[in-house]
Each structure stands twice: as structure tokens, then as C-alpha cells.
Coordinates of C-alpha atoms in Angstrom, one line a residue:
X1 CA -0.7 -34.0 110.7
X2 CA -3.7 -36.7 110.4
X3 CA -6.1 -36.9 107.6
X4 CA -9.0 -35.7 110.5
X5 CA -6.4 -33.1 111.5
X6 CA -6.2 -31.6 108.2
X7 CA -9.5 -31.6 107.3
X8 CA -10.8 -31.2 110.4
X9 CA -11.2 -26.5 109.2
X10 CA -12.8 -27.3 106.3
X11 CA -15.6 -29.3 107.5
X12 CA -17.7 -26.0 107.3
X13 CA -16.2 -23.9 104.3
X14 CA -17.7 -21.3 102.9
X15 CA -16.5 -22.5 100.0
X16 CA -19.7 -25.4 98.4
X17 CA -16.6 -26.7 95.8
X18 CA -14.4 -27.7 98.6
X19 CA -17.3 -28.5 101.2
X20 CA -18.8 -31.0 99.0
X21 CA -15.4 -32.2 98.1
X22 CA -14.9 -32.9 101.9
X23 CA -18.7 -34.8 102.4
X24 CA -17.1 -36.7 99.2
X25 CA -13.8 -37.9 101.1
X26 CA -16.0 -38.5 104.5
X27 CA -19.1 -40.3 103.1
X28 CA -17.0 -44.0 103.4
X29 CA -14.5 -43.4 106.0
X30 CA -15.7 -45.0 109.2
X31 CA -13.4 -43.3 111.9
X32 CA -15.4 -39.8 111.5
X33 CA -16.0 -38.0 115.2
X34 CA -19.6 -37.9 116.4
X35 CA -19.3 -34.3 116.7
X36 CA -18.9 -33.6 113.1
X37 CA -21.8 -34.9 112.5
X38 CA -23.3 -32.5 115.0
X39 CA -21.9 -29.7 113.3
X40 CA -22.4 -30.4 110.0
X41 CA -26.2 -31.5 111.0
X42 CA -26.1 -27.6 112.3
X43 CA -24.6 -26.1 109.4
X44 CA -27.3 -28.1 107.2
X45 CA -30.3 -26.4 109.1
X46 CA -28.1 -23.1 109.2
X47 CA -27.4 -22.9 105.4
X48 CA -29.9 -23.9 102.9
X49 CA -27.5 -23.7 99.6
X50 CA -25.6 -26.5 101.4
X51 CA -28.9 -28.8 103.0
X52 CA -29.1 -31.1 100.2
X53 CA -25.7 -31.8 99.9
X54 CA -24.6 -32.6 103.6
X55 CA -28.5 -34.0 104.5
X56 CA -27.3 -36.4 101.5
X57 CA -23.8 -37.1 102.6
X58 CA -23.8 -38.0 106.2
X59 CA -26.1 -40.9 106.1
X60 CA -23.1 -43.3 106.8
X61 CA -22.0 -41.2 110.1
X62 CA -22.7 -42.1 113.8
X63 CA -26.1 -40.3 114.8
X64 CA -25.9 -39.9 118.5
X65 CA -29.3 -38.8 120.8
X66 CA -27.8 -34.8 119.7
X67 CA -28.0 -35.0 116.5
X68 CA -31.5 -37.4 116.8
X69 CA -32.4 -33.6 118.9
X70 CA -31.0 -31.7 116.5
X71 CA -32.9 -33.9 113.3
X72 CA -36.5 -33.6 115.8
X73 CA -36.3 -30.0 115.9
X74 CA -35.4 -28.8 112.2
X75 CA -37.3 -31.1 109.9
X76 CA -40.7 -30.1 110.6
X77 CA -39.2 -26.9 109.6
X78 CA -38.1 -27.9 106.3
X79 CA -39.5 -27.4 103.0
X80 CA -41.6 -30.2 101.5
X81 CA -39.2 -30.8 98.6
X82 CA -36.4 -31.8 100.9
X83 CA -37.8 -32.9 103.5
X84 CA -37.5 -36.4 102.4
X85 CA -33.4 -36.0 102.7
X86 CA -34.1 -35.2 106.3
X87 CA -36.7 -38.1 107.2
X88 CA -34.4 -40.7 105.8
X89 CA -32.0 -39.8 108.6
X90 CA -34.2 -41.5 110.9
X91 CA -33.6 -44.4 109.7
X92 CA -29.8 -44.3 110.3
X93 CA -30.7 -44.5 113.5
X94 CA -29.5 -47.6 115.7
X95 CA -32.5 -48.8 117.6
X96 CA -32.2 -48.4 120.7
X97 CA -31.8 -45.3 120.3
X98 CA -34.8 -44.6 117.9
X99 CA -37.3 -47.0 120.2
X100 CA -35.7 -44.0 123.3
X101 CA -37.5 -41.2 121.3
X102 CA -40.3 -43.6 119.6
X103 CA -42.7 -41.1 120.6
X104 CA -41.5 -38.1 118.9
X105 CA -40.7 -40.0 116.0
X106 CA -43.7 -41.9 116.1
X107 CA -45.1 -39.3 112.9
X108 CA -41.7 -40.2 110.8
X109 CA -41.9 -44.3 111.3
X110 CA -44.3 -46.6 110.5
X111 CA -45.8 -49.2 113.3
X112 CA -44.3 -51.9 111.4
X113 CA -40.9 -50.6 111.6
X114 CA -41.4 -50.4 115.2
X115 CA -42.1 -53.6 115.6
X116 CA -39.2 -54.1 113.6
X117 CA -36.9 -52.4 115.8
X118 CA -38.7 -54.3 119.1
X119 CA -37.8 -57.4 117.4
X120 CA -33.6 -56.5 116.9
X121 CA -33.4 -54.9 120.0
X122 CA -35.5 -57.1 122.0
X123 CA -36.3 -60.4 120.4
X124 CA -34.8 -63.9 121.3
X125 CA -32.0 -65.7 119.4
X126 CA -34.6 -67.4 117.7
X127 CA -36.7 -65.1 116.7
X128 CA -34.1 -62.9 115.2
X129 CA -32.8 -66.1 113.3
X130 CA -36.2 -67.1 112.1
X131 CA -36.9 -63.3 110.5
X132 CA -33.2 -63.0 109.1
X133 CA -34.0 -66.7 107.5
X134 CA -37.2 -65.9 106.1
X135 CA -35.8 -62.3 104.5
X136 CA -32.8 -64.0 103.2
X137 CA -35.6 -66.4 101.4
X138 CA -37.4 -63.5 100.3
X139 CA -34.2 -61.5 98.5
X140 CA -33.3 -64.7 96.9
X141 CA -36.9 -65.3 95.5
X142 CA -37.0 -61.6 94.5
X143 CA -36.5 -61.7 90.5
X144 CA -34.4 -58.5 90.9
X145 CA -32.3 -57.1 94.3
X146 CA -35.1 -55.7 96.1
X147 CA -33.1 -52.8 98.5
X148 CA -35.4 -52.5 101.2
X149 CA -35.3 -56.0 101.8
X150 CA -31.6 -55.9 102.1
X151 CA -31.2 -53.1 104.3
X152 CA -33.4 -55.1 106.1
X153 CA -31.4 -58.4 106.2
X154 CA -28.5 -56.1 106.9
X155 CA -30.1 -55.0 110.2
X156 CA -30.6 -58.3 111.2
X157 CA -27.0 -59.4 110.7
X158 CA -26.2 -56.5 112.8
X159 CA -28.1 -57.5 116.0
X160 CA -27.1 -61.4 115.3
X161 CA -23.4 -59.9 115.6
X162 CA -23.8 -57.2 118.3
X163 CA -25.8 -60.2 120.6
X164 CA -22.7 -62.4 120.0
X165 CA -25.3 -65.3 117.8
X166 CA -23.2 -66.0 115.6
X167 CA -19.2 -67.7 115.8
X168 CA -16.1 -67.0 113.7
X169 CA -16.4 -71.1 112.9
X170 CA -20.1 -70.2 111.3
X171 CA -19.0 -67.8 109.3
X172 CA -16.1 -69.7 107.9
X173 CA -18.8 -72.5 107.2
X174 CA -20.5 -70.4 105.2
X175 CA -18.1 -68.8 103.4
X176 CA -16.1 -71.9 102.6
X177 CA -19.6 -73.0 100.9
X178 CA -19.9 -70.0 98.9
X179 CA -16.5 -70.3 97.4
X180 CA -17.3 -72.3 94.4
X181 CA -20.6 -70.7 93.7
X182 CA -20.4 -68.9 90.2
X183 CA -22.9 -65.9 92.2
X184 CA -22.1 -65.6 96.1
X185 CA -26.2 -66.3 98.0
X186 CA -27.6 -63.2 100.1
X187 CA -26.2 -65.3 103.0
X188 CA -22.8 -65.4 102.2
X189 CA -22.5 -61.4 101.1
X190 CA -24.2 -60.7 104.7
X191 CA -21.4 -62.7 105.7
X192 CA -18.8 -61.1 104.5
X193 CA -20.6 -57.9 105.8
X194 CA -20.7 -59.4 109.3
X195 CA -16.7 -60.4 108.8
X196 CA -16.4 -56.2 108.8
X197 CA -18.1 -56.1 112.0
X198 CA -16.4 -59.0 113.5
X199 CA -12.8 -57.0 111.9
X200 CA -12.2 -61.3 111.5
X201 CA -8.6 -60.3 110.4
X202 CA -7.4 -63.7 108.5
X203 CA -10.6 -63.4 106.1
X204 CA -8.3 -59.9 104.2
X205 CA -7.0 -61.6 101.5
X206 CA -9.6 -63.6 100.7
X207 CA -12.0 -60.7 100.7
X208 CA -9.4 -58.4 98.3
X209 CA -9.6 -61.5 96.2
X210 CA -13.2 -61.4 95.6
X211 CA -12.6 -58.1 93.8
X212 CA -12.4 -59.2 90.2
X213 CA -15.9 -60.7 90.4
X214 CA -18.8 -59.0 88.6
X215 CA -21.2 -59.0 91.8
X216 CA -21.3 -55.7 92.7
X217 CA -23.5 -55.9 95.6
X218 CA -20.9 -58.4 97.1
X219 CA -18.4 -55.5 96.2
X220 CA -19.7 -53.1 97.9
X221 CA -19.7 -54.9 101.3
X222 CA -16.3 -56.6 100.3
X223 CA -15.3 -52.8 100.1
X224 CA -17.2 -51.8 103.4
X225 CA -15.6 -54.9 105.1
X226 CA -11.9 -54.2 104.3
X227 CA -12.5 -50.5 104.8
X228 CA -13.6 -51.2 108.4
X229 CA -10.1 -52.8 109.3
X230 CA -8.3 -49.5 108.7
X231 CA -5.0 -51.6 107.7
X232 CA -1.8 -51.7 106.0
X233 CA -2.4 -54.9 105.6
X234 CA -5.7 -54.5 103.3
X235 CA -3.4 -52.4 101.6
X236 CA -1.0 -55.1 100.4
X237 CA -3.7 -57.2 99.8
X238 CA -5.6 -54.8 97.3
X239 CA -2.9 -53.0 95.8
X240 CA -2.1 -55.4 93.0
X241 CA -6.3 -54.6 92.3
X242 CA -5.6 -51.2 91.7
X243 CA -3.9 -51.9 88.5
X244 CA -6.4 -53.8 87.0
X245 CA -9.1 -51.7 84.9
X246 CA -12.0 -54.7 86.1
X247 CA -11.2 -54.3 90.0
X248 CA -9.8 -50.4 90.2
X249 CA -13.4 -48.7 90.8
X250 CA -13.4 -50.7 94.6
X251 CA -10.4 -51.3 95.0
X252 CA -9.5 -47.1 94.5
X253 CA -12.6 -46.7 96.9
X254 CA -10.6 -49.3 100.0
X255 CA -7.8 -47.7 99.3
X256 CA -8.7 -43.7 99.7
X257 CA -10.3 -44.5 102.9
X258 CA -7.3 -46.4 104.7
X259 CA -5.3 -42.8 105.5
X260 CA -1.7 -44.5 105.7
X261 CA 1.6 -43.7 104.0
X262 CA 1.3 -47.3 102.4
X263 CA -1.9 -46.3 101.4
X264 CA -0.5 -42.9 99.3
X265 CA 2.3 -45.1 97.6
X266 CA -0.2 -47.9 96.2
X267 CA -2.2 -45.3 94.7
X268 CA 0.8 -43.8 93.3
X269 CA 2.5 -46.8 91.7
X270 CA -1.2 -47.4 90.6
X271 CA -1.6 -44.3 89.1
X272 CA 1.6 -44.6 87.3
X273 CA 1.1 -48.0 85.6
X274 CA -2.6 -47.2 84.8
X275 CA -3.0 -45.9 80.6
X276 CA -6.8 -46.2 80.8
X277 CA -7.7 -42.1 81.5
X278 CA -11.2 -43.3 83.5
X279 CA -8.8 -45.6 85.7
X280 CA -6.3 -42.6 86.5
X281 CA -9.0 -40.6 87.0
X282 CA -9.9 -42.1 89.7
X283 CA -6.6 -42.8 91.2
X284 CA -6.6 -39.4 91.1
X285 CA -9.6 -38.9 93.2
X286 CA -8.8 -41.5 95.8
X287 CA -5.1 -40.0 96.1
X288 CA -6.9 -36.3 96.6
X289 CA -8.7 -38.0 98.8
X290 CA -5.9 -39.0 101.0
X291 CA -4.8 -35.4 101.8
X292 CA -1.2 -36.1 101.6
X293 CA 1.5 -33.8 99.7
X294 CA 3.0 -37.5 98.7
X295 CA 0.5 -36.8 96.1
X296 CA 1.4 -33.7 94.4
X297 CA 3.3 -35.1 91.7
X298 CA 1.1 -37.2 90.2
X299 CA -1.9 -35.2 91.0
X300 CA 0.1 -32.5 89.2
X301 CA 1.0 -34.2 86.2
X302 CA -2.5 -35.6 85.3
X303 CA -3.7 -31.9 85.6
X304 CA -1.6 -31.6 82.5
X305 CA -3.7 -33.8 80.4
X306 CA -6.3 -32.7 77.5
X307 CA -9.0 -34.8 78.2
X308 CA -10.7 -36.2 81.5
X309 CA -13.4 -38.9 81.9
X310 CA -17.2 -37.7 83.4
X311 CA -16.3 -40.3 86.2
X312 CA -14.9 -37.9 88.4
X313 CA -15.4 -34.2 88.7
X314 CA -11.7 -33.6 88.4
X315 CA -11.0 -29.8 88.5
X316 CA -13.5 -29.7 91.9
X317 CA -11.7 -32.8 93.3
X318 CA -7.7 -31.3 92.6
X319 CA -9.3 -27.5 93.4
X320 CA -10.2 -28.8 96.7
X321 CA -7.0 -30.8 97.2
X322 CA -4.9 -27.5 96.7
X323 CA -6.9 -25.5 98.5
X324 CA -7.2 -27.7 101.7
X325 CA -3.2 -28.8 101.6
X326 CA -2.7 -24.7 101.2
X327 CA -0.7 -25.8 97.6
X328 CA -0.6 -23.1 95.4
X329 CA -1.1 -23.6 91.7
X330 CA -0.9 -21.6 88.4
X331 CA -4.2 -23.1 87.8
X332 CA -5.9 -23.2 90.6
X333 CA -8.7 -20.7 89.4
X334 CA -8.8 -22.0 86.2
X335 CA -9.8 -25.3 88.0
X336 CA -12.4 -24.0 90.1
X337 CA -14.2 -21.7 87.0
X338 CA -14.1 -25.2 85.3
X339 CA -16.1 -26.8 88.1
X340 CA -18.4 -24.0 88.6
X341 CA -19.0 -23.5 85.1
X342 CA -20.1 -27.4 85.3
X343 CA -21.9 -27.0 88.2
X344 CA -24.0 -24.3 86.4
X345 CA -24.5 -26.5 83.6
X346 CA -25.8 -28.5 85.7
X347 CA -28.3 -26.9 87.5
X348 CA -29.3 -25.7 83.9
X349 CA -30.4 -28.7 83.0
X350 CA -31.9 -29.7 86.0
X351 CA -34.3 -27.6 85.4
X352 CA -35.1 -29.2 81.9
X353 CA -35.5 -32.4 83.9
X354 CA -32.5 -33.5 82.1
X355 CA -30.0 -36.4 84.5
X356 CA -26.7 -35.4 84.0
X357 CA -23.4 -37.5 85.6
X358 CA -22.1 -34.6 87.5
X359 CA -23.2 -33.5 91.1
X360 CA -24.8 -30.0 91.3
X361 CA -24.1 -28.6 94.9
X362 CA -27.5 -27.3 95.6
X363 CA -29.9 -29.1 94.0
X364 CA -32.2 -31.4 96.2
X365 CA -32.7 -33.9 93.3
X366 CA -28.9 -34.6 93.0
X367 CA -27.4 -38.2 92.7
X368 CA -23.8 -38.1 94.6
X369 CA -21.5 -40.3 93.3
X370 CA -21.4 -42.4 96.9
X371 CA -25.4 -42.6 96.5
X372 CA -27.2 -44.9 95.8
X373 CA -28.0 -45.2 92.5
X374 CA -31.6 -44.2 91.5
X375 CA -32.6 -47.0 89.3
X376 CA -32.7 -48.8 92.4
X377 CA -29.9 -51.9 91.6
X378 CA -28.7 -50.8 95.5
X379 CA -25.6 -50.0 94.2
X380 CA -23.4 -46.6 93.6
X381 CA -24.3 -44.2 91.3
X382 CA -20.3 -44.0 90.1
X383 CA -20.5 -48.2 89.7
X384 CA -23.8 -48.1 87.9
X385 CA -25.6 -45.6 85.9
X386 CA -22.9 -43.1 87.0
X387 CA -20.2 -44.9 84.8

């Protein structure tokens, strides 16, 4: 049975430990069907105690003309202290698509994002090349990584690669020049983030070598990139990453997405040559993440430690594994009082305006592990202020 095909039931559980558990294992995997994201879209409008939550966790998932429907028709209907998690959506959008129902979402995007979107779906080679220039320019000039300004320069790089502008022998031109660079330019981390679209194959070890740096903007494409090629291959080339405490929070995340047998073994012999608690931890996580009884073992074993690290919300993560596998435990309920004992915690101090590591499941003010990370660096709460 296939990772999809086992957690294909649980997409909708009734169950908010082992739902948000499976938004956590979807949020990075690429190959999710469009109609999931219908459904979970539906069940977001349907059930307000899970809104926040899957409005939060789908923004990486393909948004067909349904689910643009689907978005038109609840939002308005929202209330006002959510209703942010649902405008946001929008602009997940790919453009064609959004300029198709401009009109109706005329009230949710501004006239200069419109011209925006005229310019990437419309606009000449030139003047595509001439605005991704002058953004580039503007991050680097920026004394601090300015997000919008990426995302920006992202959607850019995506129309230059889905017009065909740009050549495997540009790329490699670039890249080559950023290989001796102490920091890697906006240019050349867009670059690696167009090698994920291109899937440029021969670029997958250089890329899993580039996972010891300290750039963690770089990373996280790096990580998107060799996620994308779904790949034993990226999985010989990262596993040696695994075992090193510097590299193992990306290389665990490329790793838990690529559903494979190879996959399960790496973060296995990972797991068992790891002695730092927050690095096995998160072996952990990845290897729940993978669905596969391969893991019991290990998964097992580190149940039977004292201590865990505020990394990972272990007993939810191993709960949900169990539960979804259809693994019976001894401690299975012990697990899940642990996690909703946390979760309570949680929305305790919420309340008190306090910011605590661990995701509630119902609070609209929540910072997911996967998002980004509100003291706007741009990147993951779990590889920034979530460490």
C-alpha cells in the first residue's frame, strides 16, 4: 500500500490529533491529488474547530478553478479573525487562473498585483527579465530578507521557466559562479529553485552538498528542489546529511517527503547513529511521517526514553502514526492525553498572549511548524524561532 493510499481515510478524521498530524506530513509533499484539496477546503468551511489548521496547512497544494469556487463562496462568510487565513489563499493561485476570475476577486487583490499577474502571464521575454532583474537588485540592497519581495522574485523565475527563457547551460553559468561565494546571491538561490522545476537531474549531489551551509533561505529551496525529484537517488545523496547534527533539520525534511523503502532505511540507520535527543527527535518525526511499519522499531524504542526535545510534538506525531498504521500500543492513550494535555496548555496561554513552541489545533493565531516563521526571516518556524 502507498503512502497516499494509506493516508488517503484519514485526510478528514474526526480525530484534530491525527488530522493535524496528517496536514503536517502533507504540507511539503508535492505529489498530493487536487481533490484533496477540494475536500479538505470543504471540511475547513464545514468544521470550524479544524479552519485554522487546514486554511494554514494547504497553502503548498494545487488550487484548481473548484477550490478558487469553493474559496469565493465561504470567505465572505468567515469571521473577521480568520479571515486573513482564507484571503492568503488567493494568492496561491497560479495566474492565469486568478486573472480567469479577476473580477470576483477583484475585492481580495490589489490593482498592482494585477498588473503583476498581466506582466507573468502576458508580458514579453524582456519585460519579465527586466522586472526579475530589478527585484533581484532590490532583495540584495534590502539590509534584511524582505519576504514579499521574494515571493515575488520567485514568481518571476516561475514564468521565466514555464515560457522556456531560460537554458539548462544558464543555470549552470550561474551556479558555477556562485560556487565560491562565502553567501550564495538571490540569483543563484532562485536558481537552484528553478533547477526543482527544471527536475535538472545531474545538479542532486551538488544541491545535497549545499546542506552544511548556514543559509537557510538557500536551504529551504535546496530542500524544495530535491524534494521535487521524488528520488532514490536524492536519497543516497542526502543520507550521509542525516547524521550530522548541522544538516539533519533539512536533510530529515527531504527525506520524509521521498515515500520510498530507501527512504525508510536512511532514516533508520540515521536514527540509530544519532545521540543528540533533538536530532532523533526528528528522525523520528520524518520516519512517522513516512507511514511505513519499517519504522516501528525505532519509533518504538525512542517512545521508551524520559525526556523529549520541544522540537517535535512527539506523543501527537507516534499517536497518529499508530493510529493511522492501525498499530496497537500499551501506550497509545497515554500518548494522546500527553498531547492533549499540551494542546490545552497551549490554548491556555494563548489566551495570556503568551508564544509557546507547540501547535494548538484550534487556535487561529497558531505558528505550524512548516510556517513561516513570524518574525518574518522567511524561513520555518521549526528552523528559526521554533528551535
Amino acid at each position: 500500500m502507498t503512502f497516499l493510499e494509506k493516508i488517503k481515510p484519514h485526510i478528514i478524521s474526526n480525530d484534530l490529533l491525527i488530522q493535524e498530524t496528517v496536514l503536517h506530513a502533507l504540507h511539503d509533499y508535492p505529489n498530493v491529488p487536487e481533490e484533496w484539496t477540494i475536500e479538505l477546503l470543504k471540511e475547513a468551511f464545514t468544521n470550524k474547530d479544524k479552519q485554522s489548521s487546514i486554511l494554514i496547512y494547504i497553502d503548498n497544494m494545487k488550487f484548481n478553478e473548484e477550490a478558487v469556487k469553493i474559496l469565493l463562496e465561504n470567505i465572505p462568510r468567515m469571521d473577521k479573525t480568520q479571515i486573513h487565513l482564507g484571503i492568503r489563499l488567493f494568492y496561491e493561485i497560479d495566474p492565469i487562473l486568478a486573472l480567469k476570475y479577476k473580477e470576483e476577486l477583484l475585492r481580495y487583490i490589489s490593482e498592482d498585483d494585477w498588473s503583476f499577474y498581466e506582466l507573468l502571464v502576458n508580458g514579453t521575454k524582456e519585460e519579465v527579465y527586466f522586472e526579475y532583474r530589478e527585484t533581484l537588485q532590490a532583495l540584495e540592497n534590502e539590509e534584511y530578507h524582505h519576504q514579499s519581495l521574494y515571493i515575488k522574485a520567485k514568481k518571476l523565475a516561475t514564468s521565466i521557466v514555464q515560457h522556456g527563457w531560460i537554458t539548462e547551460t544558464e543555470i549552470e553559468l550561474i551556479i558555477q559562479a556562485e560556487r565560491n561565494k562565502p553567501w550564495y546571491s538571490y540569483e543563484g538561490i532562485l536558481s537552484v529553485y528553478m533547477i526543482g522545476l527544471l527536475e535538472i537531474e545531474q545538479y542532486i549531489p551538488y544541491l545535497a552538498s549545499l546542506l552544511v551551509r548556514d543559509e537557510d533561505i538557500l536551504l529551504e529551496e535546496v530542500a524544495s528542489a530535491l524534494i521535487r525529484f521524488q528520488s532514490d537517488d536524492v536519497v543516497n545523496a542526502v543520507g550521509s546529511y542525516l547524521k550530522k547534527s548541522e544538516s539533519v533539520i533539512f536533510a530529515s525534511s527531504i527525506i520524509e517527503n521521498i515515500k520510498s523503502d530507501q527512504a525508510v532505511q536512511a532514516l533508520k540507520d540515521a536514527y540509530r547513529c544519532s545521540d543528540e535527543l533533538e536530532d532523533q527527535d526528528m528522525l523520528i518525526e520524518a520516519l512517522c511521517h513516512q507511514l511505513s511499519k519499517e519504522g516501528l522499531p525505532e519509533v518504538s524504542d525512542h517512545m521508551q526514553k524520559e525526556y523529549f526535545s520541544n522540537l517535535v510534538d512527539i506523543e501527537q506525531t507516534v499517536y497518529s502514526y499508530y493510529s493511522i498504521l492501525g498499530e496497537q500500543h500499551p501506550e497509545l492513550m497515554d500518548w494522546k492525553l500527553a498531547a492533549l494535555g499540551r494542546e490545552m496548555e497551549y490554548r491556555n496561554n494563548s489566551k495570556q498572549g503568551e508564544l509557546s513552541q507547540i501547535s494548538p489545533i484550534h487556535n487561529e493565531n497558531k505558528v505550524g511548524r512548516n510556517d513561516p516563521c513570524p518574525c518574518g526571516s522567511g524561513k520555518k518556524y521549526k528552523k528559526c524561532c521554533g528551535k
